[in-house]
Amino acid sequence: MSSGVLVGGGPAGGSPADPGFWALPARARAEVFARLREREGLAFVPERGGGWYAVVRHADVMVASRRPDLFLSGPGVTTPPPARWVRWVFGDSMVNLDDPRHAVLRRIVSRSFTPRLLERVERDMVEIAARIVTAVERDRPVDFVSAVAAPMPFEVICSMMGVPRVQRERVMALVAAASEHTGVRRGVAARLRSPARGLRALAEMRRIIVALGRERRRRPGEDLVSALVSAEVDGRSLTGRELGAFFSLLLVAGVETTRNALAHGLWLLTAHPAQRERLCADLAGGLPGAVEEIVRFSSPIVQFRRTVAADCELGGQRLRCL
């Protein structure tokens, strides 16, 4: 089994590898990362049957991200990697693929994002945001995540894909079931229940989108599913399993990351009122940079895994392909 490279993680024992680490104050977490960056080489964390190296310096993360010939996504970017039978049933997410398969799927998907589709998505985003703000002003909810941060990306993705409104409440529940225990410390009973529950949710999401794909092949609309099922590159189009995997990736990863970034953004602007005033004074000019800084600071995804494909060196550490 190849050695893992956990991009953005750290060694176990009161550290980023432990879910409890993320409940620590921000200053305490920053001190741990500072110590990891200062050490020589990479910290190694043993696991049953192998282990992984923690990559926490920006330059090293960039190398691991830009050398797919040395650091593979294919064995699985998540921790733990998906079981072989799960990948056979549900298909491979694009994040778990390397070239040439990744390149083929990327070309098919990118061809579907036409200027016309993007213009419609932008109009929908404005309408969805206005509707959410109106509801917040009317209802005065106390939970920003459930009222704003979660529904905003979910509604945008469903609108972009063309998911009918009557199905969205059910799809939202499936997304929650698929990701509810991500990065959360669980007891034995929860660890036994959550994989089956998550897989059932993914299976139902796949069934919904495959049925929608069949419908759009018969009656295309102005949505991403219609574009995806009709797009071809070198005579190759998406299979039903690939469409289902892409839909699951968009919903679970797209909703979770945007939700986390929005929630962090609210907290940061509340904790730093001077920055909030500066942004509000020039919203058009300051918003692009503010979004980039919020994403950088909050890191909505705290780690990705790569698998060493050949003996190499990273961050002063000699890595071996086992």
mmCIF file with all atom_site columns, C-alpha atoms in Angstrom, residues 169-318:
data_model
loop_
_atom_site.group_PDB
_atom_site.id
_atom_site.type_symbol
_atom_site.label_atom_id
_atom_site.label_alt_id
_atom_site.label_comp_id
_atom_site.label_asym_id
_atom_site.label_entity_id
_atom_site.label_seq_id
_atom_site.pdbx_PDB_ins_code
_atom_site.Cartn_x
_atom_site.Cartn_y
_atom_site.Cartn_z
_atom_site.occupancy
_atom_site.B_iso_or_equiv
_atom_site.pdbx_formal_charge
_atom_site.auth_seq_id
_atom_site.auth_comp_id
_atom_site.auth_asym_id
_atom_site.auth_atom_id
_atom_site.pdbx_PDB_model_num
ATOM 1   C CA . GLU A 1 169 ? -36.477 19.100 0.277   1.00 0.00 ? 169 GLU A CA 1
ATOM 2   C CA . ARG A 1 170 ? -35.821 15.370 -0.033  1.00 0.00 ? 170 ARG A CA 1
ATOM 3   C CA . VAL A 1 171 ? -32.456 15.934 -1.713  1.00 0.00 ? 171 VAL A CA 1
ATOM 4   C CA . MET A 1 172 ? -31.448 18.344 1.081   1.00 0.00 ? 172 MET A CA 1
ATOM 5   C CA . ALA A 1 173 ? -32.202 15.646 3.664   1.00 0.00 ? 173 ALA A CA 1
ATOM 6   C CA . LEU A 1 174 ? -30.085 13.168 1.690   1.00 0.00 ? 174 LEU A CA 1
ATOM 7   C CA . VAL A 1 175 ? -27.143 15.584 1.575   1.00 0.00 ? 175 VAL A CA 1
ATOM 8   C CA . ALA A 1 176 ? -27.355 16.001 5.349   1.00 0.00 ? 176 ALA A CA 1
ATOM 9   C CA . ALA A 1 177 ? -27.449 12.223 5.850   1.00 0.00 ? 177 ALA A CA 1
ATOM 10  C CA . ALA A 1 178 ? -24.449 11.702 3.573   1.00 0.00 ? 178 ALA A CA 1
ATOM 11  C CA . SER A 1 179 ? -22.221 14.223 5.363   1.00 0.00 ? 179 SER A CA 1
ATOM 12  C CA . GLU A 1 180 ? -23.552 14.539 8.924   1.00 0.00 ? 180 GLU A CA 1
ATOM 13  C CA . HIS A 1 181 ? -20.611 12.729 10.589  1.00 0.00 ? 181 HIS A CA 1
ATOM 14  C CA . THR A 1 182 ? -17.808 14.196 8.487   1.00 0.00 ? 182 THR A CA 1
ATOM 15  C CA . GLY A 1 183 ? -14.993 15.260 10.816  1.00 0.00 ? 183 GLY A CA 1
ATOM 16  C CA . VAL A 1 184 ? -17.036 14.522 13.948  1.00 0.00 ? 184 VAL A CA 1
ATOM 17  C CA . ARG A 1 185 ? -15.952 12.313 16.834  1.00 0.00 ? 185 ARG A CA 1
ATOM 18  C CA . ARG A 1 186 ? -18.381 9.396  17.055  1.00 0.00 ? 186 ARG A CA 1
ATOM 19  C CA . GLY A 1 187 ? -19.117 6.563  19.419  1.00 0.00 ? 187 GLY A CA 1
ATOM 20  C CA . VAL A 1 188 ? -19.028 2.913  18.363  1.00 0.00 ? 188 VAL A CA 1
ATOM 21  C CA . ALA A 1 189 ? -22.758 2.752  17.570  1.00 0.00 ? 189 ALA A CA 1
ATOM 22  C CA . ALA A 1 190 ? -22.610 5.872  15.380  1.00 0.00 ? 190 ALA A CA 1
ATOM 23  C CA . ARG A 1 191 ? -19.544 4.587  13.529  1.00 0.00 ? 191 ARG A CA 1
ATOM 24  C CA . LEU A 1 192 ? -21.420 1.399  12.708  1.00 0.00 ? 192 LEU A CA 1
ATOM 25  C CA . ARG A 1 193 ? -24.600 3.193  11.586  1.00 0.00 ? 193 ARG A CA 1
ATOM 26  C CA . SER A 1 194 ? -23.223 6.151  9.638   1.00 0.00 ? 194 SER A CA 1
ATOM 27  C CA . PRO A 1 195 ? -21.560 4.323  6.695   1.00 0.00 ? 195 PRO A CA 1
ATOM 28  C CA . ALA A 1 196 ? -24.763 2.454  5.817   1.00 0.00 ? 196 ALA A CA 1
ATOM 29  C CA . ARG A 1 197 ? -26.883 5.569  6.251   1.00 0.00 ? 197 ARG A CA 1
ATOM 30  C CA . GLY A 1 198 ? -24.524 7.640  4.128   1.00 0.00 ? 198 GLY A CA 1
ATOM 31  C CA . LEU A 1 199 ? -24.397 5.032  1.363   1.00 0.00 ? 199 LEU A CA 1
ATOM 32  C CA . ARG A 1 200 ? -28.193 4.778  1.279   1.00 0.00 ? 200 ARG A CA 1
ATOM 33  C CA . ALA A 1 201 ? -28.385 8.550  0.927   1.00 0.00 ? 201 ALA A CA 1
ATOM 34  C CA . LEU A 1 202 ? -25.844 8.529  -1.926  1.00 0.00 ? 202 LEU A CA 1
ATOM 35  C CA . ALA A 1 203 ? -27.735 5.709  -3.641  1.00 0.00 ? 203 ALA A CA 1
ATOM 36  C CA . GLU A 1 204 ? -31.008 7.647  -3.531  1.00 0.00 ? 204 GLU A CA 1
ATOM 37  C CA . MET A 1 205 ? -29.332 10.836 -4.778  1.00 0.00 ? 205 MET A CA 1
ATOM 38  C CA . ARG A 1 206 ? -27.885 8.838  -7.661  1.00 0.00 ? 206 ARG A CA 1
ATOM 39  C CA . ARG A 1 207 ? -31.310 7.386  -8.480  1.00 0.00 ? 207 ARG A CA 1
ATOM 40  C CA . ILE A 1 208 ? -32.859 10.865 -8.549  1.00 0.00 ? 208 ILE A CA 1
ATOM 41  C CA . ILE A 1 209 ? -30.255 12.355 -10.874 1.00 0.00 ? 209 ILE A CA 1
ATOM 42  C CA . VAL A 1 210 ? -30.105 9.337  -13.214 1.00 0.00 ? 210 VAL A CA 1
ATOM 43  C CA . ALA A 1 211 ? -33.894 9.522  -13.617 1.00 0.00 ? 211 ALA A CA 1
ATOM 44  C CA . LEU A 1 212 ? -33.595 13.256 -14.270 1.00 0.00 ? 212 LEU A CA 1
ATOM 45  C CA . GLY A 1 213 ? -30.875 12.559 -16.858 1.00 0.00 ? 213 GLY A CA 1
ATOM 46  C CA . ARG A 1 214 ? -33.145 10.131 -18.706 1.00 0.00 ? 214 ARG A CA 1
ATOM 47  C CA . GLU A 1 215 ? -35.912 12.735 -18.716 1.00 0.00 ? 215 GLU A CA 1
ATOM 48  C CA . ARG A 1 216 ? -33.557 15.451 -20.028 1.00 0.00 ? 216 ARG A CA 1
ATOM 49  C CA . ARG A 1 217 ? -32.372 13.217 -22.866 1.00 0.00 ? 217 ARG A CA 1
ATOM 50  C CA . ARG A 1 218 ? -35.998 13.054 -24.021 1.00 0.00 ? 218 ARG A CA 1
ATOM 51  C CA . ARG A 1 219 ? -36.870 16.664 -23.239 1.00 0.00 ? 219 ARG A CA 1
ATOM 52  C CA . PRO A 1 220 ? -33.755 18.873 -22.803 1.00 0.00 ? 220 PRO A CA 1
ATOM 53  C CA . GLY A 1 221 ? -33.992 22.077 -20.803 1.00 0.00 ? 221 GLY A CA 1
ATOM 54  C CA . GLU A 1 222 ? -31.701 25.009 -20.039 1.00 0.00 ? 222 GLU A CA 1
ATOM 55  C CA . ASP A 1 223 ? -29.887 23.318 -17.171 1.00 0.00 ? 223 ASP A CA 1
ATOM 56  C CA . LEU A 1 224 ? -26.603 21.561 -16.472 1.00 0.00 ? 224 LEU A CA 1
ATOM 57  C CA . VAL A 1 225 ? -28.042 18.030 -16.533 1.00 0.00 ? 225 VAL A CA 1
ATOM 58  C CA . SER A 1 226 ? -29.394 18.618 -20.042 1.00 0.00 ? 226 SER A CA 1
ATOM 59  C CA . ALA A 1 227 ? -25.977 19.861 -21.127 1.00 0.00 ? 227 ALA A CA 1
ATOM 60  C CA . LEU A 1 228 ? -24.127 16.989 -19.443 1.00 0.00 ? 228 LEU A CA 1
ATOM 61  C CA . VAL A 1 229 ? -26.235 14.191 -20.938 1.00 0.00 ? 229 VAL A CA 1
ATOM 62  C CA . SER A 1 230 ? -25.889 15.663 -24.444 1.00 0.00 ? 230 SER A CA 1
ATOM 63  C CA . ALA A 1 231 ? -22.200 16.656 -24.309 1.00 0.00 ? 231 ALA A CA 1
ATOM 64  C CA . GLU A 1 232 ? -19.703 14.444 -26.149 1.00 0.00 ? 232 GLU A CA 1
ATOM 65  C CA . VAL A 1 233 ? -15.910 14.578 -26.386 1.00 0.00 ? 233 VAL A CA 1
ATOM 66  C CA . ASP A 1 234 ? -14.342 12.293 -29.005 1.00 0.00 ? 234 ASP A CA 1
ATOM 67  C CA . GLY A 1 235 ? -17.569 10.300 -29.132 1.00 0.00 ? 235 GLY A CA 1
ATOM 68  C CA . ARG A 1 236 ? -17.601 9.887  -25.321 1.00 0.00 ? 236 ARG A CA 1
ATOM 69  C CA . SER A 1 237 ? -20.443 11.086 -23.085 1.00 0.00 ? 237 SER A CA 1
ATOM 70  C CA . LEU A 1 238 ? -21.209 10.671 -19.390 1.00 0.00 ? 238 LEU A CA 1
ATOM 71  C CA . THR A 1 239 ? -22.626 7.347  -18.245 1.00 0.00 ? 239 THR A CA 1
ATOM 72  C CA . GLY A 1 240 ? -25.455 7.257  -15.715 1.00 0.00 ? 240 GLY A CA 1
ATOM 73  C CA . ARG A 1 241 ? -22.998 6.243  -12.992 1.00 0.00 ? 241 ARG A CA 1
ATOM 74  C CA . GLU A 1 242 ? -20.653 9.132  -13.862 1.00 0.00 ? 242 GLU A CA 1
ATOM 75  C CA . LEU A 1 243 ? -23.558 11.575 -13.843 1.00 0.00 ? 243 LEU A CA 1
ATOM 76  C CA . GLY A 1 244 ? -24.606 10.299 -10.418 1.00 0.00 ? 244 GLY A CA 1
ATOM 77  C CA . ALA A 1 245 ? -21.054 10.601 -9.058  1.00 0.00 ? 245 ALA A CA 1
ATOM 78  C CA . PHE A 1 246 ? -20.753 14.173 -10.380 1.00 0.00 ? 246 PHE A CA 1
ATOM 79  C CA . PHE A 1 247 ? -24.110 15.148 -8.859  1.00 0.00 ? 247 PHE A CA 1
ATOM 80  C CA . SER A 1 248 ? -23.106 13.712 -5.476  1.00 0.00 ? 248 SER A CA 1
ATOM 81  C CA . LEU A 1 249 ? -19.783 15.549 -5.629  1.00 0.00 ? 249 LEU A CA 1
ATOM 82  C CA . LEU A 1 250 ? -21.472 18.873 -6.426  1.00 0.00 ? 250 LEU A CA 1
ATOM 83  C CA . LEU A 1 251 ? -24.076 18.517 -3.696  1.00 0.00 ? 251 LEU A CA 1
ATOM 84  C CA . VAL A 1 252 ? -22.036 17.068 -0.836  1.00 0.00 ? 252 VAL A CA 1
ATOM 85  C CA . ALA A 1 253 ? -18.755 18.895 -1.516  1.00 0.00 ? 253 ALA A CA 1
ATOM 86  C CA . GLY A 1 254 ? -20.258 22.045 -3.031  1.00 0.00 ? 254 GLY A CA 1
ATOM 87  C CA . VAL A 1 255 ? -22.824 22.621 -0.296  1.00 0.00 ? 255 VAL A CA 1
ATOM 88  C CA . GLU A 1 256 ? -20.505 21.705 2.579   1.00 0.00 ? 256 GLU A CA 1
ATOM 89  C CA . THR A 1 257 ? -17.561 23.871 1.503   1.00 0.00 ? 257 THR A CA 1
ATOM 90  C CA . THR A 1 258 ? -19.647 26.943 0.645   1.00 0.00 ? 258 THR A CA 1
ATOM 91  C CA . ARG A 1 259 ? -21.719 26.572 3.814   1.00 0.00 ? 259 ARG A CA 1
ATOM 92  C CA . ASN A 1 260 ? -18.553 26.422 5.927   1.00 0.00 ? 260 ASN A CA 1
ATOM 93  C CA . ALA A 1 261 ? -16.994 29.428 4.180   1.00 0.00 ? 261 ALA A CA 1
ATOM 94  C CA . LEU A 1 262 ? -20.147 31.535 4.597   1.00 0.00 ? 262 LEU A CA 1
ATOM 95  C CA . ALA A 1 263 ? -20.390 30.664 8.289   1.00 0.00 ? 263 ALA A CA 1
ATOM 96  C CA . HIS A 1 264 ? -16.717 31.479 8.850   1.00 0.00 ? 264 HIS A CA 1
ATOM 97  C CA . GLY A 1 265 ? -17.173 34.719 6.928   1.00 0.00 ? 265 GLY A CA 1
ATOM 98  C CA . LEU A 1 266 ? -19.988 35.861 9.207   1.00 0.00 ? 266 LEU A CA 1
ATOM 99  C CA . TRP A 1 267 ? -17.947 35.008 12.302  1.00 0.00 ? 267 TRP A CA 1
ATOM 100 C CA . LEU A 1 268 ? -14.839 36.792 11.018  1.00 0.00 ? 268 LEU A CA 1
ATOM 101 C CA . LEU A 1 269 ? -16.699 39.960 10.046  1.00 0.00 ? 269 LEU A CA 1
ATOM 102 C CA . THR A 1 270 ? -18.456 39.944 13.428  1.00 0.00 ? 270 THR A CA 1
ATOM 103 C CA . ALA A 1 271 ? -15.214 39.431 15.350  1.00 0.00 ? 271 ALA A CA 1
ATOM 104 C CA . HIS A 1 272 ? -13.445 42.127 13.325  1.00 0.00 ? 272 HIS A CA 1
ATOM 105 C CA . PRO A 1 273 ? -15.887 45.053 12.958  1.00 0.00 ? 273 PRO A CA 1
ATOM 106 C CA . ALA A 1 274 ? -13.247 47.348 11.450  1.00 0.00 ? 274 ALA A CA 1
ATOM 107 C CA . GLN A 1 275 ? -12.796 44.902 8.579   1.00 0.00 ? 275 GLN A CA 1
ATOM 108 C CA . ARG A 1 276 ? -16.582 44.700 8.167   1.00 0.00 ? 276 ARG A CA 1
ATOM 109 C CA . GLU A 1 277 ? -16.841 48.501 7.967   1.00 0.00 ? 277 GLU A CA 1
ATOM 110 C CA . ARG A 1 278 ? -13.995 48.605 5.456   1.00 0.00 ? 278 ARG A CA 1
ATOM 111 C CA . LEU A 1 279 ? -15.708 46.008 3.282   1.00 0.00 ? 279 LEU A CA 1
ATOM 112 C CA . CYS A 1 280 ? -19.123 47.669 3.439   1.00 0.00 ? 280 CYS A CA 1
ATOM 113 C CA . ALA A 1 281 ? -17.587 51.018 2.485   1.00 0.00 ? 281 ALA A CA 1
ATOM 114 C CA . ASP A 1 282 ? -16.487 49.558 -0.873  1.00 0.00 ? 282 ASP A CA 1
ATOM 115 C CA . LEU A 1 283 ? -18.385 46.315 -1.372  1.00 0.00 ? 283 LEU A CA 1
ATOM 116 C CA . ALA A 1 284 ? -17.813 46.042 -5.125  1.00 0.00 ? 284 ALA A CA 1
ATOM 117 C CA . GLY A 1 285 ? -14.102 46.678 -4.837  1.00 0.00 ? 285 GLY A CA 1
ATOM 118 C CA . GLY A 1 286 ? -13.440 44.740 -1.656  1.00 0.00 ? 286 GLY A CA 1
ATOM 119 C CA . LEU A 1 287 ? -15.648 41.670 -1.992  1.00 0.00 ? 287 LEU A CA 1
ATOM 120 C CA . PRO A 1 288 ? -13.421 39.603 -4.346  1.00 0.00 ? 288 PRO A CA 1
ATOM 121 C CA . GLY A 1 289 ? -10.438 39.945 -2.029  1.00 0.00 ? 289 GLY A CA 1
ATOM 122 C CA . ALA A 1 290 ? -12.597 39.348 1.048   1.00 0.00 ? 290 ALA A CA 1
ATOM 123 C CA . VAL A 1 291 ? -13.916 36.077 -0.388  1.00 0.00 ? 291 VAL A CA 1
ATOM 124 C CA . GLU A 1 292 ? -10.383 34.876 -1.136  1.00 0.00 ? 292 GLU A CA 1
ATOM 125 C CA . GLU A 1 293 ? -9.203  35.782 2.365   1.00 0.00 ? 293 GLU A CA 1
ATOM 126 C CA . ILE A 1 294 ? -12.181 34.123 4.076   1.00 0.00 ? 294 ILE A CA 1
ATOM 127 C CA . VAL A 1 295 ? -11.586 30.905 2.135   1.00 0.00 ? 295 VAL A CA 1
ATOM 128 C CA . ARG A 1 296 ? -7.847  31.041 2.901   1.00 0.00 ? 296 ARG A CA 1
ATOM 129 C CA . PHE A 1 297 ? -8.383  31.690 6.599   1.00 0.00 ? 297 PHE A CA 1
ATOM 130 C CA . SER A 1 298 ? -11.250 29.274 7.206   1.00 0.00 ? 298 SER A CA 1
ATOM 131 C CA . SER A 1 299 ? -10.047 26.374 5.001   1.00 0.00 ? 299 SER A CA 1
ATOM 132 C CA . PRO A 1 300 ? -13.505 24.802 4.458   1.00 0.00 ? 300 PRO A CA 1
ATOM 133 C CA . ILE A 1 301 ? -11.736 21.516 3.582   1.00 0.00 ? 301 ILE A CA 1
ATOM 134 C CA . VAL A 1 302 ? -8.931  20.893 6.066   1.00 0.00 ? 302 VAL A CA 1
ATOM 135 C CA . GLN A 1 303 ? -7.231  17.979 4.328   1.00 0.00 ? 303 GLN A CA 1
ATOM 136 C CA . PHE A 1 304 ? -6.916  15.987 1.144   1.00 0.00 ? 304 PHE A CA 1
ATOM 137 C CA . ARG A 1 305 ? -4.933  12.809 0.716   1.00 0.00 ? 305 ARG A CA 1
ATOM 138 C CA . ARG A 1 306 ? -2.495  11.943 -2.050  1.00 0.00 ? 306 ARG A CA 1
ATOM 139 C CA . THR A 1 307 ? -0.763  8.600  -2.615  1.00 0.00 ? 307 THR A CA 1
ATOM 140 C CA . VAL A 1 308 ? 2.917   8.459  -3.502  1.00 0.00 ? 308 VAL A CA 1
ATOM 141 C CA . ALA A 1 309 ? 3.323   7.007  -7.013  1.00 0.00 ? 309 ALA A CA 1
ATOM 142 C CA . ALA A 1 310 ? 7.148   6.863  -7.128  1.00 0.00 ? 310 ALA A CA 1
ATOM 143 C CA . ASP A 1 311 ? 10.068  7.394  -4.779  1.00 0.00 ? 311 ASP A CA 1
ATOM 144 C CA . CYS A 1 312 ? 10.588  11.152 -4.437  1.00 0.00 ? 312 CYS A CA 1
ATOM 145 C CA . GLU A 1 313 ? 11.424  13.975 -2.054  1.00 0.00 ? 313 GLU A CA 1
ATOM 146 C CA . LEU A 1 314 ? 8.999   16.482 -0.565  1.00 0.00 ? 314 LEU A CA 1
ATOM 147 C CA . GLY A 1 315 ? 9.760   19.100 2.059   1.00 0.00 ? 315 GLY A CA 1
ATOM 148 C CA . GLY A 1 316 ? 13.173  17.616 2.740   1.00 0.00 ? 316 GLY A CA 1
ATOM 149 C CA . GLN A 1 317 ? 11.602  14.191 3.371   1.00 0.00 ? 317 GLN A CA 1
ATOM 150 C CA . ARG A 1 318 ? 12.379  11.129 1.251   1.00 0.00 ? 318 ARG A CA 1
#
